[in-house]
Amino acid sequence: MSHSMQPPHDTAPQHGAYVPPPQHMRNGLGTAALVLGIIGAITGWIPFIFFLGGGLGLLALILGLVGRGRGKRGEASNKGVATTGAVLGLVAMVAATVGMVASFNAVDEGLKEFDKATSSTGTKAPTTDTGTGTDSGDTSKSKNKKKSKAKGGSGGGGSSDALAAGESTTYKDDLKITVSAAKKFSPSEYAIGHTVGNKAYQVTVTVENAGDKKFESALLTADARAGDDGVTAEQIFDDKVGAGFTGTILPGKKATVQYAFDAPAAAKNLTLEVSPGFLHDPVLWELAL
């Protein structure tokens, strides 16, 4: 009598060995470090945006070192890329330092040039129509005062070293300004700035550019005060006067403009202040009416 064989109940089924899934490579940091390092190395050398290169370089260095660590642990396959990014980050930081120094030097040189231009455009001693005065310092001031007093130009609230009619002032950049004597002026019917009962006076301002650089005359202004009380003399605008200086005066050229001012009828003098611009000191003329 035969019996069928049954497999034991406690026998477990046979399986193959367990194989873990392939590890995902984390290459993002290395790639980012390379990109940021390249951008930082380029922008770091450029003045005034060096800070951008420095910041990107620092970030590239950090990401590159972290990415390199992942590569050593087998978590990333672009260890070389991360290393290159870190090196470029260092280069970017060095470049940013150079760019910072260059920027500061450029700003410093610019400030020095501005100071030089400002100091070099101070007024020379006022001269006659020839404009050949070369005195400076205390000697110039003493001569100016003597000249003004001799011509009676200290009245009416004017400065003791104001120039007289027909005299010129020449700046160190060879910009020469001359103001004529004041003469009576008849405003038109539609003139602006004239008050009935007051008297109007016209002066001629001539600007000669004897230097070697262009002069932008649009910045030149002329203001006046009248009488012993130094009241403001309003500028008169009509079809003949009031336009002022416009445009550029080339080296070797000159420009002439007529101004008119409204003064009280009893005023005996007019103090005219001409300011060529913020790079030049204003100058006063004391004009008899």
mmCIF file of C-alpha atoms in Angstrom:
data_model
loop_
_atom_site.group_PDB
_atom_site.id
_atom_site.type_symbol
_atom_site.label_atom_id
_atom_site.label_comp_id
_atom_site.label_asym_id
_atom_site.label_seq_id
_atom_site.Cartn_x
_atom_site.Cartn_y
_atom_site.Cartn_z
ATOM 1 C CA MET A 1 0.000 0.000 0.000
ATOM 2 C CA SER A 2 1.468 3.254 -1.111
ATOM 3 C CA HIS A 3 1.200 6.671 0.518
ATOM 4 C CA SER A 4 1.551 10.082 -1.213
ATOM 5 C CA MET A 5 4.324 12.277 0.105
ATOM 6 C CA GLN A 6 3.272 15.695 1.400
ATOM 7 C CA PRO A 7 5.821 18.513 1.759
ATOM 8 C CA PRO A 8 6.420 19.598 5.283
ATOM 9 C CA HIS A 9 4.247 22.537 6.277
ATOM 10 C CA ASP A 10 7.089 24.513 7.797
ATOM 11 C CA THR A 11 9.171 24.688 4.611
ATOM 12 C CA ALA A 12 9.454 28.342 3.377
ATOM 13 C CA PRO A 13 9.443 29.127 -0.339
ATOM 14 C CA GLN A 14 12.836 29.868 -1.835
ATOM 15 C CA HIS A 15 13.510 33.455 -3.096
ATOM 16 C CA GLY A 16 16.473 35.236 -4.735
ATOM 17 C CA ALA A 17 18.812 37.645 -2.793
ATOM 18 C CA TYR A 18 17.457 41.253 -2.146
ATOM 19 C CA VAL A 19 18.900 43.941 -4.482
ATOM 20 C CA PRO A 20 18.412 47.584 -3.302
ATOM 21 C CA PRO A 21 17.346 50.166 -5.942
ATOM 22 C CA PRO A 22 20.131 52.376 -7.386
ATOM 23 C CA GLN A 23 20.833 55.501 -5.324
ATOM 24 C CA HIS A 24 19.726 58.812 -6.878
ATOM 25 C CA MET A 25 22.683 61.106 -7.494
ATOM 26 C CA ARG A 26 22.360 64.551 -5.881
ATOM 27 C CA ASN A 27 24.350 66.698 -8.325
ATOM 28 C CA GLY A 28 22.412 69.950 -7.930
ATOM 29 C CA LEU A 29 24.777 71.686 -5.534
ATOM 30 C CA GLY A 30 27.837 71.038 -7.672
ATOM 31 C CA THR A 31 26.126 72.338 -10.795
ATOM 32 C CA ALA A 32 24.832 75.424 -8.982
ATOM 33 C CA ALA A 33 28.305 76.094 -7.586
ATOM 34 C CA LEU A 34 29.810 75.982 -11.075
ATOM 35 C CA VAL A 35 27.221 78.356 -12.549
ATOM 36 C CA LEU A 36 27.442 80.837 -9.677
ATOM 37 C CA GLY A 37 31.234 80.650 -9.708
ATOM 38 C CA ILE A 38 31.396 81.518 -13.401
ATOM 39 C CA ILE A 39 29.015 84.468 -13.037
ATOM 40 C CA GLY A 40 30.792 85.691 -9.916
ATOM 41 C CA ALA A 41 34.231 85.449 -11.515
ATOM 42 C CA ILE A 42 33.007 87.580 -14.422
ATOM 43 C CA THR A 43 31.147 90.261 -12.474
ATOM 44 C CA GLY A 44 33.666 90.506 -9.653
ATOM 45 C CA TRP A 45 36.157 92.374 -11.821
ATOM 46 C CA ILE A 46 33.659 95.023 -12.893
ATOM 47 C CA PRO A 47 33.807 98.225 -10.804
ATOM 48 C CA PHE A 48 30.675 99.263 -8.904
ATOM 49 C CA ILE A 49 29.043 95.812 -9.224
ATOM 50 C CA PHE A 50 31.866 93.952 -7.500
ATOM 51 C CA PHE A 51 29.570 93.215 -4.557
ATOM 52 C CA LEU A 52 27.450 91.015 -6.828
ATOM 53 C CA GLY A 53 30.472 88.948 -7.827
ATOM 54 C CA GLY A 54 31.635 88.692 -4.225
ATOM 55 C CA GLY A 55 28.264 87.455 -3.009
ATOM 56 C CA LEU A 56 27.937 84.918 -5.799
ATOM 57 C CA GLY A 57 31.513 83.782 -5.220
ATOM 58 C CA LEU A 58 30.904 83.145 -1.530
ATOM 59 C CA LEU A 59 27.741 81.210 -2.320
ATOM 60 C CA ALA A 60 29.557 79.197 -5.005
ATOM 61 C CA LEU A 61 32.330 78.336 -2.548
ATOM 62 C CA ILE A 62 29.882 77.052 0.051
ATOM 63 C CA LEU A 63 27.796 75.051 -2.432
ATOM 64 C CA GLY A 64 30.926 73.672 -4.078
ATOM 65 C CA LEU A 65 32.367 72.402 -0.805
ATOM 66 C CA VAL A 66 29.065 70.786 0.168
ATOM 67 C CA GLY A 67 28.753 69.222 -3.294
ATOM 68 C CA ARG A 68 32.328 67.938 -3.081
ATOM 69 C CA GLY A 69 31.473 66.307 0.255
ATOM 70 C CA ARG A 70 28.499 64.571 -1.345
ATOM 71 C CA GLY A 71 30.773 63.322 -4.097
ATOM 72 C CA LYS A 72 33.181 61.797 -1.579
ATOM 73 C CA ARG A 73 30.292 59.987 0.121
ATOM 74 C CA GLY A 74 29.030 58.659 -3.178
ATOM 75 C CA GLU A 75 25.869 60.753 -3.032
ATOM 76 C CA ALA A 76 26.827 62.753 -6.129
ATOM 77 C CA SER A 77 28.639 61.924 -9.329
ATOM 78 C CA ASN A 78 29.924 65.425 -10.174
ATOM 79 C CA LYS A 79 32.654 65.841 -7.604
ATOM 80 C CA GLY A 80 34.875 67.514 -10.204
ATOM 81 C CA VAL A 81 32.166 70.009 -11.131
ATOM 82 C CA ALA A 82 31.631 70.913 -7.478
ATOM 83 C CA THR A 83 35.372 71.361 -6.972
ATOM 84 C CA THR A 84 35.576 73.633 -10.015
ATOM 85 C CA GLY A 85 32.644 75.665 -8.710
ATOM 86 C CA ALA A 86 34.334 76.104 -5.335
ATOM 87 C CA VAL A 87 37.573 77.222 -6.987
ATOM 88 C CA LEU A 88 35.691 79.690 -9.188
ATOM 89 C CA GLY A 89 33.965 80.963 -6.061
ATOM 90 C CA LEU A 90 37.364 81.783 -4.577
ATOM 91 C CA VAL A 91 38.380 83.462 -7.832
ATOM 92 C CA ALA A 92 35.169 85.502 -7.782
ATOM 93 C CA MET A 93 35.842 86.672 -4.228
ATOM 94 C CA VAL A 94 39.384 87.716 -5.149
ATOM 95 C CA ALA A 95 38.036 89.483 -8.229
ATOM 96 C CA ALA A 96 35.434 91.247 -6.104
ATOM 97 C CA THR A 97 38.175 92.490 -3.796
ATOM 98 C CA VAL A 98 40.079 93.887 -6.774
ATOM 99 C CA GLY A 99 36.882 95.416 -8.138
ATOM 100 C CA MET A 100 36.148 97.012 -4.773
ATOM 101 C CA VAL A 101 39.603 98.589 -4.637
ATOM 102 C CA ALA A 102 39.236 99.807 -8.223
ATOM 103 C CA SER A 103 35.812 101.285 -7.466
ATOM 104 C CA PHE A 104 37.016 103.101 -4.364
ATOM 105 C CA ASN A 105 40.025 104.430 -6.263
ATOM 106 C CA ALA A 106 37.773 105.624 -9.080
ATOM 107 C CA VAL A 107 35.480 107.414 -6.639
ATOM 108 C CA ASP A 108 38.459 108.931 -4.852
ATOM 109 C CA GLU A 109 39.969 110.136 -8.133
ATOM 110 C CA GLY A 110 36.612 111.545 -9.166
ATOM 111 C CA LEU A 111 36.294 113.475 -5.909
ATOM 112 C CA LYS A 112 39.836 114.775 -6.284
ATOM 113 C CA GLU A 113 39.122 115.915 -9.838
ATOM 114 C CA PHE A 114 35.917 117.579 -8.682
ATOM 115 C CA ASP A 115 37.729 119.350 -5.857
ATOM 116 C CA LYS A 116 40.467 120.349 -8.267
ATOM 117 C CA ALA A 117 37.951 121.693 -10.752
ATOM 118 C CA THR A 118 36.125 123.540 -8.006
ATOM 119 C CA SER A 119 39.276 125.070 -6.577
ATOM 120 C CA SER A 120 40.680 125.897 -9.994
ATOM 121 C CA THR A 121 37.670 127.975 -10.960
ATOM 122 C CA GLY A 122 37.972 130.505 -8.161
ATOM 123 C CA THR A 123 38.084 134.121 -9.293
ATOM 124 C CA LYS A 124 41.275 135.900 -10.173
ATOM 125 C CA ALA A 125 41.787 139.515 -9.319
ATOM 126 C CA PRO A 126 39.239 141.701 -11.143
ATOM 127 C CA THR A 127 40.847 143.397 -14.104
ATOM 128 C CA THR A 128 40.086 146.048 -16.641
ATOM 129 C CA ASP A 129 38.731 145.269 -20.107
ATOM 130 C CA THR A 130 41.990 143.555 -21.056
ATOM 131 C CA GLY A 131 41.363 140.843 -18.435
ATOM 132 C CA THR A 132 45.084 140.285 -17.810
ATOM 133 C CA GLY A 133 45.123 140.383 -14.009
ATOM 134 C CA THR A 134 47.108 137.594 -12.395
ATOM 135 C CA ASP A 135 47.202 138.590 -8.731
ATOM 136 C CA SER A 136 45.806 136.185 -6.159
ATOM 137 C CA GLY A 137 45.353 135.763 -2.419
ATOM 138 C CA ASP A 138 45.529 138.667 0.006
ATOM 139 C CA THR A 139 47.294 140.903 -2.534
ATOM 140 C CA SER A 140 44.357 140.525 -4.921
ATOM 141 C CA LYS A 141 41.815 141.272 -2.212
ATOM 142 C CA SER A 142 43.659 144.396 -1.058
ATOM 143 C CA LYS A 143 43.907 145.685 -4.619
ATOM 144 C CA ASN A 144 40.232 144.959 -5.213
ATOM 145 C CA LYS A 145 39.250 146.908 -2.116
ATOM 146 C CA LYS A 146 41.443 149.849 -3.052
ATOM 147 C CA LYS A 147 40.030 149.890 -6.561
ATOM 148 C CA SER A 148 36.434 149.706 -5.347
ATOM 149 C CA LYS A 149 36.914 152.493 -2.837
ATOM 150 C CA ALA A 150 38.629 154.658 -5.406
ATOM 151 C CA LYS A 151 35.659 154.284 -7.722
ATOM 152 C CA GLY A 152 33.092 154.845 -4.975
ATOM 153 C CA GLY A 153 31.654 151.370 -5.350
ATOM 154 C CA SER A 154 30.977 150.591 -1.708
ATOM 155 C CA GLY A 155 27.580 152.242 -1.311
ATOM 156 C CA GLY A 156 24.112 150.843 -1.638
ATOM 157 C CA GLY A 157 24.682 147.650 0.289
ATOM 158 C CA GLY A 158 27.358 146.524 -2.164
ATOM 159 C CA SER A 159 30.497 144.634 -1.229
ATOM 160 C CA SER A 160 33.659 146.643 -0.620
ATOM 161 C CA ASP A 161 35.434 144.595 -3.288
ATOM 162 C CA ALA A 162 32.694 144.767 -5.918
ATOM 163 C CA LEU A 163 33.727 145.681 -9.442
ATOM 164 C CA ALA A 164 32.753 148.868 -11.217
ATOM 165 C CA ALA A 165 30.993 149.242 -14.548
ATOM 166 C CA GLY A 166 33.125 148.140 -17.465
ATOM 167 C CA GLU A 167 35.461 146.047 -15.339
ATOM 168 C CA SER A 168 35.977 142.329 -15.881
ATOM 169 C CA THR A 169 36.659 139.306 -13.769
ATOM 170 C CA THR A 170 38.649 136.360 -15.126
ATOM 171 C CA TYR A 171 38.455 132.907 -13.574
ATOM 172 C CA LYS A 172 41.306 130.436 -13.434
ATOM 173 C CA ASP A 173 39.787 128.508 -16.323
ATOM 174 C CA ASP A 174 40.071 131.734 -18.380
ATOM 175 C CA LEU A 175 36.366 132.468 -18.343
ATOM 176 C CA LYS A 176 35.995 136.247 -18.492
ATOM 177 C CA ILE A 177 32.854 138.191 -17.546
ATOM 178 C CA THR A 178 32.330 141.886 -18.172
ATOM 179 C CA VAL A 179 29.394 144.045 -17.074
ATOM 180 C CA SER A 180 28.623 147.381 -18.676
ATOM 181 C CA ALA A 181 27.335 150.547 -17.045
ATOM 182 C CA ALA A 182 23.619 150.679 -16.310
ATOM 183 C CA LYS A 183 21.523 152.803 -18.640
ATOM 184 C CA LYS A 184 17.866 153.736 -18.599
ATOM 185 C CA PHE A 185 15.509 151.327 -20.261
ATOM 186 C CA SER A 186 11.933 151.697 -21.461
ATOM 187 C CA PRO A 187 9.991 148.460 -20.925
ATOM 188 C CA SER A 188 7.374 147.507 -23.469
ATOM 189 C CA GLU A 189 3.689 147.653 -22.705
ATOM 190 C CA TYR A 190 3.558 143.945 -21.985
ATOM 191 C CA ALA A 191 6.805 143.693 -20.023
ATOM 192 C CA ILE A 192 6.883 141.493 -16.941
ATOM 193 C CA GLY A 193 8.684 142.597 -13.784
ATOM 194 C CA HIS A 194 8.265 146.362 -14.103
ATOM 195 C CA THR A 195 6.259 148.281 -11.508
ATOM 196 C CA VAL A 196 4.666 151.600 -12.362
ATOM 197 C CA GLY A 197 6.546 154.373 -10.579
ATOM 198 C CA ASN A 198 9.862 152.527 -10.621
ATOM 199 C CA LYS A 199 12.667 153.059 -13.105
ATOM 200 C CA ALA A 200 14.092 150.410 -15.392
ATOM 201 C CA TYR A 201 17.784 150.020 -16.153
ATOM 202 C CA GLN A 202 19.560 147.885 -18.695
ATOM 203 C CA VAL A 203 22.987 146.272 -18.318
ATOM 204 C CA THR A 204 25.022 144.261 -20.789
ATOM 205 C CA VAL A 205 26.784 141.102 -19.622
ATOM 206 C CA THR A 206 29.501 139.679 -21.862
ATOM 207 C CA VAL A 207 31.002 136.232 -21.324
ATOM 208 C CA GLU A 208 34.227 135.376 -23.137
ATOM 209 C CA ASN A 209 35.602 131.849 -23.070
ATOM 210 C CA ALA A 210 39.373 132.187 -23.405
ATOM 211 C CA GLY A 211 39.988 128.707 -22.028
ATOM 212 C CA ASP A 212 40.307 125.374 -23.783
ATOM 213 C CA LYS A 213 37.029 123.814 -22.622
ATOM 214 C CA LYS A 214 33.412 124.447 -23.517
ATOM 215 C CA PHE A 215 31.312 126.564 -21.161
ATOM 216 C CA GLU A 216 27.632 125.821 -20.638
ATOM 217 C CA SER A 217 26.169 129.290 -20.323
ATOM 218 C CA ALA A 218 22.647 128.187 -19.411
ATOM 219 C CA LEU A 219 23.690 127.960 -15.747
ATOM 220 C CA LEU A 220 24.701 131.631 -15.605
ATOM 221 C CA THR A 221 22.390 133.814 -13.532
ATOM 222 C CA ALA A 222 22.243 137.537 -12.865
ATOM 223 C CA ASP A 223 20.474 139.083 -9.861
ATOM 224 C CA ALA A 224 20.371 142.656 -8.651
ATOM 225 C CA ARG A 225 19.650 144.776 -5.578
ATOM 226 C CA ALA A 226 18.973 148.488 -5.682
ATOM 227 C CA GLY A 227 19.432 151.498 -3.416
ATOM 228 C CA ASP A 228 20.949 151.946 0.019
ATOM 229 C CA ASP A 229 18.479 149.428 1.457
ATOM 230 C CA GLY A 230 19.497 146.759 -1.037
ATOM 231 C CA VAL A 231 15.948 145.911 -2.084
ATOM 232 C CA THR A 232 15.520 143.238 -4.706
ATOM 233 C CA ALA A 233 15.509 144.652 -8.206
ATOM 234 C CA GLU A 234 13.134 142.498 -10.197
ATOM 235 C CA GLN A 235 14.376 141.313 -13.552
ATOM 236 C CA ILE A 236 12.316 142.592 -16.464
ATOM 237 C CA PHE A 237 11.183 140.305 -19.254
ATOM 238 C CA ASP A 238 9.914 141.518 -22.601
ATOM 239 C CA ASP A 239 10.684 141.108 -26.289
ATOM 240 C CA LYS A 240 14.098 142.800 -25.923
ATOM 241 C CA VAL A 241 15.540 141.585 -22.627
ATOM 242 C CA GLY A 242 15.230 138.714 -20.173
ATOM 243 C CA ALA A 243 16.076 135.731 -22.361
ATOM 244 C CA GLY A 244 19.371 135.141 -20.550
ATOM 245 C CA PHE A 245 22.266 133.013 -21.712
ATOM 246 C CA THR A 246 21.617 129.742 -23.513
ATOM 247 C CA GLY A 247 23.745 127.117 -25.196
ATOM 248 C CA THR A 248 27.456 126.420 -25.202
ATOM 249 C CA ILE A 249 30.236 128.974 -25.573
ATOM 250 C CA LEU A 250 33.141 127.384 -27.402
ATOM 251 C CA PRO A 251 36.779 128.161 -26.576
ATOM 252 C CA GLY A 252 37.780 131.467 -28.111
ATOM 253 C CA LYS A 253 34.160 132.626 -28.461
ATOM 254 C CA LYS A 254 32.021 135.081 -26.524
ATOM 255 C CA ALA A 255 28.337 135.727 -25.906
ATOM 256 C CA THR A 256 26.507 138.911 -24.928
ATOM 257 C CA VAL A 257 23.107 139.237 -23.251
ATOM 258 C CA GLN A 258 21.045 142.263 -22.246
ATOM 259 C CA TYR A 259 19.435 142.290 -18.803
ATOM 260 C CA ALA A 260 16.991 144.839 -17.428
ATOM 261 C CA PHE A 261 16.094 145.439 -13.782
ATOM 262 C CA ASP A 262 13.347 147.358 -12.023
ATOM 263 C CA ALA A 263 14.590 149.739 -9.301
ATOM 264 C CA PRO A 264 12.919 152.264 -7.004
ATOM 265 C CA ALA A 265 12.875 155.747 -8.497
ATOM 266 C CA ALA A 266 15.081 157.106 -5.693
ATOM 267 C CA ALA A 267 17.756 154.410 -6.015
ATOM 268 C CA LYS A 268 21.210 155.737 -6.894
ATOM 269 C CA ASN A 269 23.041 152.459 -7.368
ATOM 270 C CA LEU A 270 22.490 148.892 -8.537
ATOM 271 C CA THR A 271 24.429 145.922 -7.165
ATOM 272 C CA LEU A 272 24.570 143.186 -9.785
ATOM 273 C CA GLU A 273 25.606 139.649 -8.857
ATOM 274 C CA VAL A 274 26.625 137.326 -11.687
ATOM 275 C CA SER A 275 27.023 133.619 -10.981
ATOM 276 C CA PRO A 276 28.392 131.519 -13.880
ATOM 277 C CA GLY A 277 27.420 128.229 -12.217
ATOM 278 C CA PHE A 278 28.151 126.027 -9.224
ATOM 279 C CA LEU A 279 31.803 125.570 -10.262
ATOM 280 C CA HIS A 280 32.466 129.316 -10.254
ATOM 281 C CA ASP A 281 32.196 131.849 -7.461
ATOM 282 C CA PRO A 282 29.659 134.659 -7.947
ATOM 283 C CA VAL A 283 31.024 138.167 -8.537
ATOM 284 C CA LEU A 284 29.484 141.554 -7.692
ATOM 285 C CA TRP A 285 29.398 144.743 -9.725
ATOM 286 C CA GLU A 286 28.449 148.105 -8.220
ATOM 287 C CA LEU A 287 26.746 150.239 -10.865
ATOM 288 C CA ALA A 288 25.793 153.885 -10.546
ATOM 289 C CA LEU A 289 22.287 154.832 -11.674
#
